[in-house]
Coordinates of C-alpha atoms and ligand atoms in Angstrom, one line a residue:
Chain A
X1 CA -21.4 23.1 4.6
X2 CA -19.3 21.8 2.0
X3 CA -16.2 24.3 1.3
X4 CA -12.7 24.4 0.4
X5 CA -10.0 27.0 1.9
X6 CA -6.3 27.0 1.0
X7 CA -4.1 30.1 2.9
X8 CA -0.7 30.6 0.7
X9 CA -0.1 26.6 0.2
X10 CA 3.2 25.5 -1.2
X11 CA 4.4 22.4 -1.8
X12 CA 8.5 21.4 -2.5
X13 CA 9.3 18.1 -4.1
X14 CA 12.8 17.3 -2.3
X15 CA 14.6 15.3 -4.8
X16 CA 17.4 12.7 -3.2
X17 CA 16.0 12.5 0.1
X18 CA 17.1 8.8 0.2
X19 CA 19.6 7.9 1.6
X20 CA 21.8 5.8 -1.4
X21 CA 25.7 4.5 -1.7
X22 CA 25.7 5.4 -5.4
X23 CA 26.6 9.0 -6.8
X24 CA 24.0 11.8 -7.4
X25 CA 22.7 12.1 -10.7
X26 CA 22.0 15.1 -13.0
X27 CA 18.1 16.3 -13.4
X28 CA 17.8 17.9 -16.6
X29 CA 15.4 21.0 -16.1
X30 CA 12.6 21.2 -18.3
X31 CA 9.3 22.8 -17.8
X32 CA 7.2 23.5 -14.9
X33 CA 8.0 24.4 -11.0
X34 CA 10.8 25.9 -10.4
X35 CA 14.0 23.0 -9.5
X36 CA 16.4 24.8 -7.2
X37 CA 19.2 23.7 -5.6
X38 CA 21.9 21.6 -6.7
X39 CA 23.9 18.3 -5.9
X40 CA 22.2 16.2 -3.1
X41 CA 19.8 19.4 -2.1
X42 CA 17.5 19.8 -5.2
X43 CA 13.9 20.8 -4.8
X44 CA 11.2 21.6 -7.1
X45 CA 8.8 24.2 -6.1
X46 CA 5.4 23.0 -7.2
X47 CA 2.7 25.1 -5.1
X48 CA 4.0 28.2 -4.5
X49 CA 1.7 30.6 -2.4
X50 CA -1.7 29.0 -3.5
X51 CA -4.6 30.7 -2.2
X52 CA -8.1 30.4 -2.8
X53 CA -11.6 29.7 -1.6
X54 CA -14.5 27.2 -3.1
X55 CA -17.9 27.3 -1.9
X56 CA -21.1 25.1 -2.6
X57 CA -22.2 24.8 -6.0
X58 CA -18.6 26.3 -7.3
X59 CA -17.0 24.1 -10.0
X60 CA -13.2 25.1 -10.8
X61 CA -11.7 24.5 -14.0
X62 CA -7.7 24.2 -13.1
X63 CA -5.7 25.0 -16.4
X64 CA -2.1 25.7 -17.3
X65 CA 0.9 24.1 -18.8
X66 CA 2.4 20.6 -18.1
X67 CA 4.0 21.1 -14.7
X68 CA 2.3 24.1 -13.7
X69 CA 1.2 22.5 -10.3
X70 CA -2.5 21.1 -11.4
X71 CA -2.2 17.2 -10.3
X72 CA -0.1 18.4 -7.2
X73 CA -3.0 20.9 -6.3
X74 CA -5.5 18.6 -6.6
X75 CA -3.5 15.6 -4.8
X76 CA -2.9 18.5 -2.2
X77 CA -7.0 19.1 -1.9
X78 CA -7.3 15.0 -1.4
X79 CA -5.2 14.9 1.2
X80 CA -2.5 13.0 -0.6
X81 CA 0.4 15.3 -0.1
X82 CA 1.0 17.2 3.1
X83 CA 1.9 20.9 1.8
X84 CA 5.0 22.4 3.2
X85 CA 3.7 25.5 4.0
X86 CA 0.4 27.0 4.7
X87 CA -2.7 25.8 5.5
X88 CA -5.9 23.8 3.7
X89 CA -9.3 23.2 5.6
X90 CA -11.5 21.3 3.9
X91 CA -15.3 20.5 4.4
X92 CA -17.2 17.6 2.8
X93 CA -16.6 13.5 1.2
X94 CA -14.4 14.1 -1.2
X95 CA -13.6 11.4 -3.9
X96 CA -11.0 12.0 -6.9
X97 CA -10.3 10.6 -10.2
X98 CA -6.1 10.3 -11.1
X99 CA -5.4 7.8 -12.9
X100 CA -7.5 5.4 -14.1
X101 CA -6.0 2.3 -13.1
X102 CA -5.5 3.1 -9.5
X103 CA -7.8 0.9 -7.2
X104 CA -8.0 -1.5 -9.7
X105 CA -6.5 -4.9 -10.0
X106 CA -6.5 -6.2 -13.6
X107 CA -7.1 -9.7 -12.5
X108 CA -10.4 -9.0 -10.7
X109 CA -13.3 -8.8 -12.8
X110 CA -15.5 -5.5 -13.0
X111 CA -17.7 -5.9 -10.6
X112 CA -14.8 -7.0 -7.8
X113 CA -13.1 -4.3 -8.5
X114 CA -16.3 -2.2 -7.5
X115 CA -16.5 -3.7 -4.1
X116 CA -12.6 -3.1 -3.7
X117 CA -12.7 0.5 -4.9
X118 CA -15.7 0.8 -2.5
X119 CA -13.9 -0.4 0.7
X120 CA -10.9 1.4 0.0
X121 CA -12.9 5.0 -0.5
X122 CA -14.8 3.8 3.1
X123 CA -17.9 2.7 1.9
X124 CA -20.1 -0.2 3.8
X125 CA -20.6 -3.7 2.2
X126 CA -24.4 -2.8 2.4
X127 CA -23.4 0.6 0.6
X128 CA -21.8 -1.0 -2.2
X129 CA -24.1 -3.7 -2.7
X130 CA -26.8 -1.2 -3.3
X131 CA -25.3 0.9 -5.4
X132 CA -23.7 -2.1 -7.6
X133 CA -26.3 -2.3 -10.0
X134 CA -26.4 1.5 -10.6
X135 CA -22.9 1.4 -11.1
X136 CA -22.5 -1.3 -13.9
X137 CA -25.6 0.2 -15.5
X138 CA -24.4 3.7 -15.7
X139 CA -21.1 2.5 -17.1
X140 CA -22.5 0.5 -19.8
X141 CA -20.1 -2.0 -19.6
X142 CA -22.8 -5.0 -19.9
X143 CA -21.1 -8.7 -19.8
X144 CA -18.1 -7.4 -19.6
X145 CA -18.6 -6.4 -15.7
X146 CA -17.7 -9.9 -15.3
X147 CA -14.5 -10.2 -17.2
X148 CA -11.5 -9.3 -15.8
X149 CA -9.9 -5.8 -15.5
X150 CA -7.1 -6.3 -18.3
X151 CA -9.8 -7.3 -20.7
X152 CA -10.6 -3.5 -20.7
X153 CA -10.1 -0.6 -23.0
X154 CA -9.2 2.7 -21.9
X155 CA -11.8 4.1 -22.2
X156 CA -13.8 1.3 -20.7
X157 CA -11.7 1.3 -17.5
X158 CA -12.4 4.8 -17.7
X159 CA -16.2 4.7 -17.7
X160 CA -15.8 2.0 -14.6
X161 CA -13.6 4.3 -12.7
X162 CA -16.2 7.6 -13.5
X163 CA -19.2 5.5 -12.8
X164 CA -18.1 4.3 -9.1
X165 CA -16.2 7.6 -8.0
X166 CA -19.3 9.2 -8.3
X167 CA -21.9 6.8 -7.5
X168 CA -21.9 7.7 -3.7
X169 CA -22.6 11.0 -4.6
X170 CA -19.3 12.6 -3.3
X171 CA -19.4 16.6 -2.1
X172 CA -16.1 17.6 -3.5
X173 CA -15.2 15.2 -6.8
X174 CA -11.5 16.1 -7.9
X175 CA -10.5 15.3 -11.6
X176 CA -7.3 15.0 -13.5
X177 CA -6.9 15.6 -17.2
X178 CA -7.6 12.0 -18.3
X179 CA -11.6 12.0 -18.2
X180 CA -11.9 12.8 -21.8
X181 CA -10.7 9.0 -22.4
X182 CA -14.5 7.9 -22.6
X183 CA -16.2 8.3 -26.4
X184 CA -18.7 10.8 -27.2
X185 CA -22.2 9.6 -25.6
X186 CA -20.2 8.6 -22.3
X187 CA -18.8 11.9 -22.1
X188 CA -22.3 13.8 -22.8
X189 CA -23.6 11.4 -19.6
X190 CA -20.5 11.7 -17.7
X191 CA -21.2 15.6 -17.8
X192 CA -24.6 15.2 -17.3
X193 CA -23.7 13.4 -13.8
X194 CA -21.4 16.4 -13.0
X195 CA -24.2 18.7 -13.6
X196 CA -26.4 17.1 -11.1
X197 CA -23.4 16.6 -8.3
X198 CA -22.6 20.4 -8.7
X199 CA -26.6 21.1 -8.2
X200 CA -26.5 19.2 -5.3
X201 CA -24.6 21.5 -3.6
X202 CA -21.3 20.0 -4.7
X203 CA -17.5 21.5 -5.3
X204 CA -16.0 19.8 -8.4
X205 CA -12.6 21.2 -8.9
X206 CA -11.2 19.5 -12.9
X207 CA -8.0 20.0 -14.7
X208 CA -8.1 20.0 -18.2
X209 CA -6.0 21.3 -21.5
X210 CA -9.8 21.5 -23.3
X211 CA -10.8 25.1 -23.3
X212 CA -14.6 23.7 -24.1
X213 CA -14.4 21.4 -21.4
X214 CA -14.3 24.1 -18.9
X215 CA -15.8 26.4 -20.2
X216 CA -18.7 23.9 -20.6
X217 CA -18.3 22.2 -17.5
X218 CA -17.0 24.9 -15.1
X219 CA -18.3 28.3 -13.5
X220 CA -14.5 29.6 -11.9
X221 CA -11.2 29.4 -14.0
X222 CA -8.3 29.4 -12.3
X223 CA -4.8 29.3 -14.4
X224 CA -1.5 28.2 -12.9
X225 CA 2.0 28.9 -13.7
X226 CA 4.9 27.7 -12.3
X227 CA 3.3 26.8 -8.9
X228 CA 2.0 30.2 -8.6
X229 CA -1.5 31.6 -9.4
X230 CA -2.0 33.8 -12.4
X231 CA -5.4 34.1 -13.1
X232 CA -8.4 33.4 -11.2
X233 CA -12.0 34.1 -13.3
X234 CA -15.5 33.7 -12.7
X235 CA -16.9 32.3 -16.1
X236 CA -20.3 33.2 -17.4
X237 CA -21.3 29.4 -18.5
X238 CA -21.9 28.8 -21.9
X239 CA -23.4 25.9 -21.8
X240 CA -27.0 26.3 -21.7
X241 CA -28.4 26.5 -25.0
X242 CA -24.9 27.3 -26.3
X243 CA -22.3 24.6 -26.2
X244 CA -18.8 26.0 -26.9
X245 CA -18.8 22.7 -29.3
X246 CA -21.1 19.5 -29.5
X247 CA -18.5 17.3 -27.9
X248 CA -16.7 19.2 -24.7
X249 CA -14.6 16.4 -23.7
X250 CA -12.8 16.2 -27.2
X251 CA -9.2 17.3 -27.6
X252 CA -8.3 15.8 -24.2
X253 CA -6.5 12.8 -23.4
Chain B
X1 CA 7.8 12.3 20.8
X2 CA 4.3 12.5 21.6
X3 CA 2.9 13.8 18.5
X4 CA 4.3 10.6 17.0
X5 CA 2.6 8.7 18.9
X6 CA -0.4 10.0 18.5
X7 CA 0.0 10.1 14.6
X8 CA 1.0 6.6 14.7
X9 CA -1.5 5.6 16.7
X10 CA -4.5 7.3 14.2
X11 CA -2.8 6.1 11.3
X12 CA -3.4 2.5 13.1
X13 CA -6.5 3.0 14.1
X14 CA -7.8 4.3 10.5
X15 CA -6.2 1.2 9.3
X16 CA -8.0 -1.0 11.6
X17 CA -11.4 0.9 10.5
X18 CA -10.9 0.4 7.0
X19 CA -9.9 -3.7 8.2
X20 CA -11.9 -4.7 5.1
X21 CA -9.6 -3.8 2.2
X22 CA -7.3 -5.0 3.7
X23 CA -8.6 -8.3 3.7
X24 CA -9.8 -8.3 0.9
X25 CA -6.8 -7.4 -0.8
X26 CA -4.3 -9.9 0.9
X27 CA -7.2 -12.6 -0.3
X28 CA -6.8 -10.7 -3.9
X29 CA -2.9 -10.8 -3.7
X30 CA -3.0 -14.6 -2.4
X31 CA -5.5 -15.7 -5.0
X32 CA -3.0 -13.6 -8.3
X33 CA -0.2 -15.6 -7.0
X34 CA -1.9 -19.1 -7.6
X35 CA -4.2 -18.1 -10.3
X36 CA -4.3 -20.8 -13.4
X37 CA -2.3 -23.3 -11.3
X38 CA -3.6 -26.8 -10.9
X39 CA -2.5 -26.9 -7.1
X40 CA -3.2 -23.5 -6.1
X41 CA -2.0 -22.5 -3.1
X42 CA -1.2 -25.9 -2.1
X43 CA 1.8 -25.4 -3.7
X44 CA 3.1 -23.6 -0.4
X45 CA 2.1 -26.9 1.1
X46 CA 4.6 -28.5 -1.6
X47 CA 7.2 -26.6 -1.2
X48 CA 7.4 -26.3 2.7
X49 CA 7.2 -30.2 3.0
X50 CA 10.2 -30.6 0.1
X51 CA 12.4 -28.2 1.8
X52 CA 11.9 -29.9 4.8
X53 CA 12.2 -33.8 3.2
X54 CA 15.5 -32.6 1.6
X55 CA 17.2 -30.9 4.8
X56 CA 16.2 -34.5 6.6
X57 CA 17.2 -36.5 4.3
X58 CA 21.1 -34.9 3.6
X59 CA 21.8 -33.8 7.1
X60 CA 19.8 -36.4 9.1
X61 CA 22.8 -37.2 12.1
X62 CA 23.3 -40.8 12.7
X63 CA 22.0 -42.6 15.8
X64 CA 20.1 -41.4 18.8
X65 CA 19.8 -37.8 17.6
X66 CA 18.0 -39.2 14.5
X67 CA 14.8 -39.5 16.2
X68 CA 13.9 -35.7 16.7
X69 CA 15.5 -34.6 14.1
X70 CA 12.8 -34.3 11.2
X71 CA 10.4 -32.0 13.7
X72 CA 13.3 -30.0 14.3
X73 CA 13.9 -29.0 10.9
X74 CA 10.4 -29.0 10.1
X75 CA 10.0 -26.3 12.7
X76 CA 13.1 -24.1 12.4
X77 CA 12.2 -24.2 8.3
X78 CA 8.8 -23.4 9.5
X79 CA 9.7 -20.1 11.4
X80 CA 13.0 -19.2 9.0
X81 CA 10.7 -19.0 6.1
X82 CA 7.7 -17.0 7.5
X83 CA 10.6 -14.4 8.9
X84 CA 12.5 -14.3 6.2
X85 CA 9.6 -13.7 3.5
X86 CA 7.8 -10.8 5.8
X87 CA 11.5 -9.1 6.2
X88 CA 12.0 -9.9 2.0
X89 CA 8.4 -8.4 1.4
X90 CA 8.3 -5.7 3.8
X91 CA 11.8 -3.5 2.3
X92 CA 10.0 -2.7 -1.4
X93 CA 6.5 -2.6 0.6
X94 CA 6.0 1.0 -0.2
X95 CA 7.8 0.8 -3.7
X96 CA 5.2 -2.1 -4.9
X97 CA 2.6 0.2 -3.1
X98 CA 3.3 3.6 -5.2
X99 CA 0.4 3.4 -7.7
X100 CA -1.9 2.7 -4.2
X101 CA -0.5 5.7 -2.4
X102 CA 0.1 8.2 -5.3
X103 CA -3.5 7.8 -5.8
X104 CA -5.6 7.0 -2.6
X105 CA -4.9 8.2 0.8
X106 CA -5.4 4.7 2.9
X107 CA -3.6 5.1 6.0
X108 CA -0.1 3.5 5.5
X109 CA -0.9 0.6 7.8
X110 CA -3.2 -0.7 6.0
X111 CA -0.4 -1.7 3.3
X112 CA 1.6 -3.4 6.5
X113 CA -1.6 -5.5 7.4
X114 CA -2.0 -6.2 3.7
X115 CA 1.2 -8.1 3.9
X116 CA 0.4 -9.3 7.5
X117 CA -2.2 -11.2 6.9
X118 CA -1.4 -12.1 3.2
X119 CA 2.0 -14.1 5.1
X120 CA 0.0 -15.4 7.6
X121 CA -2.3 -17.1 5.7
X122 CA 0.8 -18.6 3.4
X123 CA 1.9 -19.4 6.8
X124 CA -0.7 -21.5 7.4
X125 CA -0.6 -24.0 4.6
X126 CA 3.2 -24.5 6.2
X127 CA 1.8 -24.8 9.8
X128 CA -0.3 -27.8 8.1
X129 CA 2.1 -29.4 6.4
X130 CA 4.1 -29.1 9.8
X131 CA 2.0 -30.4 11.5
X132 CA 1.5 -33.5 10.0
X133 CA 5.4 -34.1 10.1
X134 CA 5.4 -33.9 14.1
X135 CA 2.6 -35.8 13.9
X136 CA 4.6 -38.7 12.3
X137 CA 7.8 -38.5 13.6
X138 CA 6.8 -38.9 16.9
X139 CA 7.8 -36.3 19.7
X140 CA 4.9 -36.9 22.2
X141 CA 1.8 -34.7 21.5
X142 CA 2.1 -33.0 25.5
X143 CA 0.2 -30.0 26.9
X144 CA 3.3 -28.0 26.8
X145 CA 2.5 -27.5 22.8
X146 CA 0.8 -24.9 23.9
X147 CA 3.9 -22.7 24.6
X148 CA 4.8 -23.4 20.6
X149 CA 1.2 -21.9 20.3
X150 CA 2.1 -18.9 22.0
X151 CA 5.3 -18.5 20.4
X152 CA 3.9 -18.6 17.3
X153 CA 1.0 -15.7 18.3
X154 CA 4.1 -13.9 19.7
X155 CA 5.8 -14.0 16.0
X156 CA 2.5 -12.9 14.8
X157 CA 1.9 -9.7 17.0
X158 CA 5.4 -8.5 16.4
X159 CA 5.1 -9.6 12.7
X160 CA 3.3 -5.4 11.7
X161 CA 5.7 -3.9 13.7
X162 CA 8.7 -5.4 12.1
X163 CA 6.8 -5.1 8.4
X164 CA 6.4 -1.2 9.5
X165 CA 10.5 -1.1 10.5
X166 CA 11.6 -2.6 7.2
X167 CA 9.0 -0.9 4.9
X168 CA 10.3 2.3 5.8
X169 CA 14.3 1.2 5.6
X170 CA 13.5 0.4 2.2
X171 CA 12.0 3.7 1.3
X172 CA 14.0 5.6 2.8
X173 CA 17.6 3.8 2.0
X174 CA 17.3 1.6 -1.2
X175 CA 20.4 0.1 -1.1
X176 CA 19.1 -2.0 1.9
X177 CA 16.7 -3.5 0.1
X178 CA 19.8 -5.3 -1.7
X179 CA 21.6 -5.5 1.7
X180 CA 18.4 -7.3 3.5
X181 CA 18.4 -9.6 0.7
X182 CA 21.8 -11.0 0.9
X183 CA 21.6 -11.2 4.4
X184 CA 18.7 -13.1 4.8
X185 CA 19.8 -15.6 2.2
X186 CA 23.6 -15.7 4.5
X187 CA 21.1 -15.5 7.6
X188 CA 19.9 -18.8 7.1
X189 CA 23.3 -21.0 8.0
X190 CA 24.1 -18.5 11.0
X191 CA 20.5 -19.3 12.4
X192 CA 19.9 -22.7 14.2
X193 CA 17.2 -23.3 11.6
X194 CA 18.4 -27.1 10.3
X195 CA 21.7 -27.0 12.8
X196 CA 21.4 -28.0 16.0
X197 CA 23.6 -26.5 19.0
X198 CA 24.4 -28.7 21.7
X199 CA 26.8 -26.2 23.7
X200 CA 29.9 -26.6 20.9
X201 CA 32.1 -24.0 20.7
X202 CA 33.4 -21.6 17.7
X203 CA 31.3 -20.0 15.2
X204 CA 28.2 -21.8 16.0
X205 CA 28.0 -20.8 19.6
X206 CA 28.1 -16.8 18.6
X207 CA 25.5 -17.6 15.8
X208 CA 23.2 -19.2 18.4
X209 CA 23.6 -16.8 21.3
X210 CA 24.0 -13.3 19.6
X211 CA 21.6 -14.1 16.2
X212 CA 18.0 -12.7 17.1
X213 CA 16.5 -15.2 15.3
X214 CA 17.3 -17.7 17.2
X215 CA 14.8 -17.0 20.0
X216 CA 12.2 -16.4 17.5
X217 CA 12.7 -20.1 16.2
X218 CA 13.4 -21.5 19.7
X219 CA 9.9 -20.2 21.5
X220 CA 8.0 -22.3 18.9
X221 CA 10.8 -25.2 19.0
X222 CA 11.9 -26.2 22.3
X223 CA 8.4 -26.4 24.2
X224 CA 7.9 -29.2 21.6
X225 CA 11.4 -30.9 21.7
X226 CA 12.0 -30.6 25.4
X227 CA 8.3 -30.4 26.9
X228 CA 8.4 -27.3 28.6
X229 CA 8.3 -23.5 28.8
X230 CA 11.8 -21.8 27.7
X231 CA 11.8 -18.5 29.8
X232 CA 15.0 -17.6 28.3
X233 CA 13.7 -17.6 24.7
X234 CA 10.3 -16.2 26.0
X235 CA 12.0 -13.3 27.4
X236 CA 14.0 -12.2 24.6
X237 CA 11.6 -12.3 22.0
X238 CA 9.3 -10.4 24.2
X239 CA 12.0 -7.3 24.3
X240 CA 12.9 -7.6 21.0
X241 CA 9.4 -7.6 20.0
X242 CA 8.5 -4.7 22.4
X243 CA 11.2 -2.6 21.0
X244 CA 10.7 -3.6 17.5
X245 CA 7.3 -1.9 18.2
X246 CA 8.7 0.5 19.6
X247 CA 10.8 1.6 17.0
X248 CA 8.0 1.3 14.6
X249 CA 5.3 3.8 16.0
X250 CA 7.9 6.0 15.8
X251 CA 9.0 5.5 12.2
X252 CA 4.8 5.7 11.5
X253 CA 4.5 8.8 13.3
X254 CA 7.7 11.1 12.4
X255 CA 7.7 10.0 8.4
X256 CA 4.4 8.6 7.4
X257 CA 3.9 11.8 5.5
X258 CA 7.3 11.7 3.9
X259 CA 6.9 8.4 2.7
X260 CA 5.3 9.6 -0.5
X261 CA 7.7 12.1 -1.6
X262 CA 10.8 9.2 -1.7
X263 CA 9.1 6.4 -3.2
Ligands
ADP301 N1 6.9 13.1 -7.6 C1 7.5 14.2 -8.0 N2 8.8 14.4 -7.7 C2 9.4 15.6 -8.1 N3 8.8 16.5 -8.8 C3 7.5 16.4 -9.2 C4 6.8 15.2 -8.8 N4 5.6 15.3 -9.3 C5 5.5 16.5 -9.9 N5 6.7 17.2 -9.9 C6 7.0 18.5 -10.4 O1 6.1 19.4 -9.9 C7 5.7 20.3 -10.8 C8 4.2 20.3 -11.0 O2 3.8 19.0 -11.5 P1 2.3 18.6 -11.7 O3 1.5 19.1 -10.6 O4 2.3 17.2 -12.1 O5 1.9 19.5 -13.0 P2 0.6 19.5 -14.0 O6 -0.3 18.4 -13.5 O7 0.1 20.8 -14.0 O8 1.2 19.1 -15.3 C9 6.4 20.0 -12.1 O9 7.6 20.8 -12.2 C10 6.9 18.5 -11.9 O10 8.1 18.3 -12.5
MG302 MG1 -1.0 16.7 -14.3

């Protein structure tokens, strides 16, 4: 049964853990977890206390200000970061979208890059070379699959990384703020795809600045705030019938 | 103690699972360095034999010595360079790696075969070009090449362990990275690499006895030099290799999970 359970996770960024001859710097504070400390002992307080529990079929919307904790949470759920304190159990494949260029080298061509991305998230050669063709169709990308990575776009890269992360039809697909970097008909397919993983049975837990976007996409909100959970809603979706606005990915990026 | 064993030991064993990117990434990395270059990697080929033709030709001794002297250097330079590029490599390993280990959660080991193989098979273009040399300058082609064989296995077991050791002083003391770099570039004229010792006294006798290295060069060496198996060397390398690993499950096990937060 696919699930997600976090028991009052935190996570602490210890800055100037290395060992180093030259003299400690200054960190500015600016927004975000809380930095504590001072001198050689400064921490920043991420994940403070997190608790929460996802079920089948549940897809989270994560929103919140810069440095409220989202990217840490979700690296947290991946398996990424170790939390300090507390405990996550987690049930099912799960496959994440950070950044878009991680996986890829921009020498390779397109489709390479699909066979390395797929040996790196554990897939078998035979796995990848069946899904290959879905992949580079879904993505659109055409000739260009066989040109190298640099010779991308943004968005481009972005519809290569969207298309393979969920090609092998993960059960828990984690994504950070960049998705909306695909143009408006991706988007509309991207979120079709998303439909049909979370009616699989699926947990998709997104962070996103775009009140449409998860509103549109999502049927739990949960807001953060320096670390520390301050709301967490179950959405009535608007989606069917009723888009919150023709394009749910816009504003994002 | 134990639990860092045992993490080391999964972390390993994930790695060895997921055997194909690495692989296929070394091949990747190898085929980035050479791209849009006439020679390709041959040009390790070049550059081995040149290094080699210009230590023979300015420190080549006079008379009898002359003979052996070319597969000497050929094979110190041979070893020195394989070392001292895993050692150079391995101290920013998990810095070059941060994009790969922000974003994905491959076992850390899998970065140290990355590089493992990826200097092995640079390795090998050397090993050719080394080969031909002995070849030509004539020590006789005996059974005891063999041991140089083994030797050179022997460098390659302990080469993840001592990848693992370094990658992890360079995350978690920078300055070292700095350090290891000027030393290895010193290393090179305290290490019997183009020198040879014949039981003279001073500087050179500390550098030959007390340098490491030396063992590491001489187990691929002297079985081709002098025809047979040196124990001596053999044993030595063996401890230090044994207690390089050592040293390197438990780095793998207590601060795999750190490594992330300091790079
Ligand atoms: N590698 C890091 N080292 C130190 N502090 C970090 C690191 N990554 C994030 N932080 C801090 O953790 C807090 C949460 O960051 P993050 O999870 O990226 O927020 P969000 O994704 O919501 O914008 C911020 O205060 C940020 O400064
Ligand atoms: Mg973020």
């Amino acid at each position: 049964m696919v699930s997600i359970k976090l028991d009052n996770v935190s996570l602490v960024y210890k800055l100037h853990e290395k060992l180093t001859l030259s003299a400690p710097d200054r960190r500015v504070a600016g927004p975000g977890g809380r930095i504590e400390g001072s001198g050689r002992k400064q921490f920043v307080q991420a994940l403070d206390g997190v608790s929460f529990e996802l079920k089948a079929g549940d897809r989270l919307g994560l929103v919140g200000p810069n440095g409220a904790g989202k990217t840490t949470l979700l690296k947290v759920l991946y398996g990424i970061y170790e939390p300090s304190a507390g405990t996550v159990a987690i049930e099912g494949k799960v496959d994440a979208l950070f950044n878009i260029n991680i996986g890829f080298r921009r020498e390779a061509t397109g489709r390479r890059n699909i066979v390395l991305r797929g040996l790196i998230s554990g897939w078998t050669e035979a796995e990848i070379e069946e899904k290959m063709e879905d992949i580079i169709a879904f993505s659109e990308l055409g000739d260009f699959i066989d040109l190298p990575f640099k010779a991308y776009s943004q968005g481009m890269a972005a519809r290569l990384a969207f298309s393979a992360a969920t090609a092998l039809d993960p059960e828990i697909l984690l994504m950070d703020e960049w998705i909306g970097a695909g143009d408006a008909s991706f988007q509309d397919k991207a979120k079709r795809r998303m439909d049909e993983l979370a009616e699989k049975a699926g947990i998709i837990v997104l962070a996103s600045h775009s009140e449409a976007l998860i509103q549109s996409v999502c049927t739990k909100k949960m807001t953060l705030r320096s670390g520390r959970i301050e709301s967490f809603t179950t959405e009535p979706r608007t989606r069917a019938g009723k888009p919150a606005s023709s394009n749910p990915f816009s504003g994002i990026g | 103690m134990i639990a860092a064993l045992n993490g080391a030991v999964d972390d390993i064993s994930k790695a060895m699972k997921l055997h194909r990117v690495w692989i296929a990434l070394a091949h990747e990395d190898i085929g980035d360095q050479h791209r849009r270059t006439t020679l390709g990697p041959l040009w390790l080929l070049v550059n081995y034999v040149a290094f080699v033709g210009t230590f023979v030709f300015v420190f080549q001794p006079a008379g009898k010595d002359a003979a052996g002297y070319a597969a000497y250097v050929a094979i110190g330079l041979l070893v020195w360079f394989y070392l001292m590029e895993v050692m150079s490599m391995s101290v920013s390993l998990f810095q070059r790696e941060e994009s790969f280990i922000e974003g994905t959660t491959l076992p850390l080991f899998v970065y140290v075969m990355r590089l493992a193989l990826q200097s092995a098979i640079r390795a090998g273009y050397a090993i050719a070009g080394c080969v031909v040399i002995l070849l030509l300058s004539g020590p006789a082609v005996t059974s005891s090449w063999l041991w140089s064989g083994a030797g050179l296995l022997l460098i390659l077991l302990v080469t993840p362990a001592m990848i693992t050791v370094f990658a992890f002083l360079g995350a978690f003391f920078p300055d070292s990275q700095f350090i290891v770099g000027n030393l290895l570039r010193v290393g090179m004229f305290f290490t019997p690499v183009f020198w040879v010792y014949n039981g003279q006294g001073g500087v050179q006798e500390y550098a030959y006895h007390w340098n490491p290295f030396t063992y590491f060069l001489e187990i691929v060496r002297l079985p081709i030099m002098d025809g047979e198996l040196p124990v001596h060397a053999f044993t030595v390398t063996i401890i230090i290799s044994l207690a390089t690993w050592a040293m390197a499950l438990l780095l793998l096990g207590r601060y795999r999970k750190q490594v992330i937060f300091i790079i």
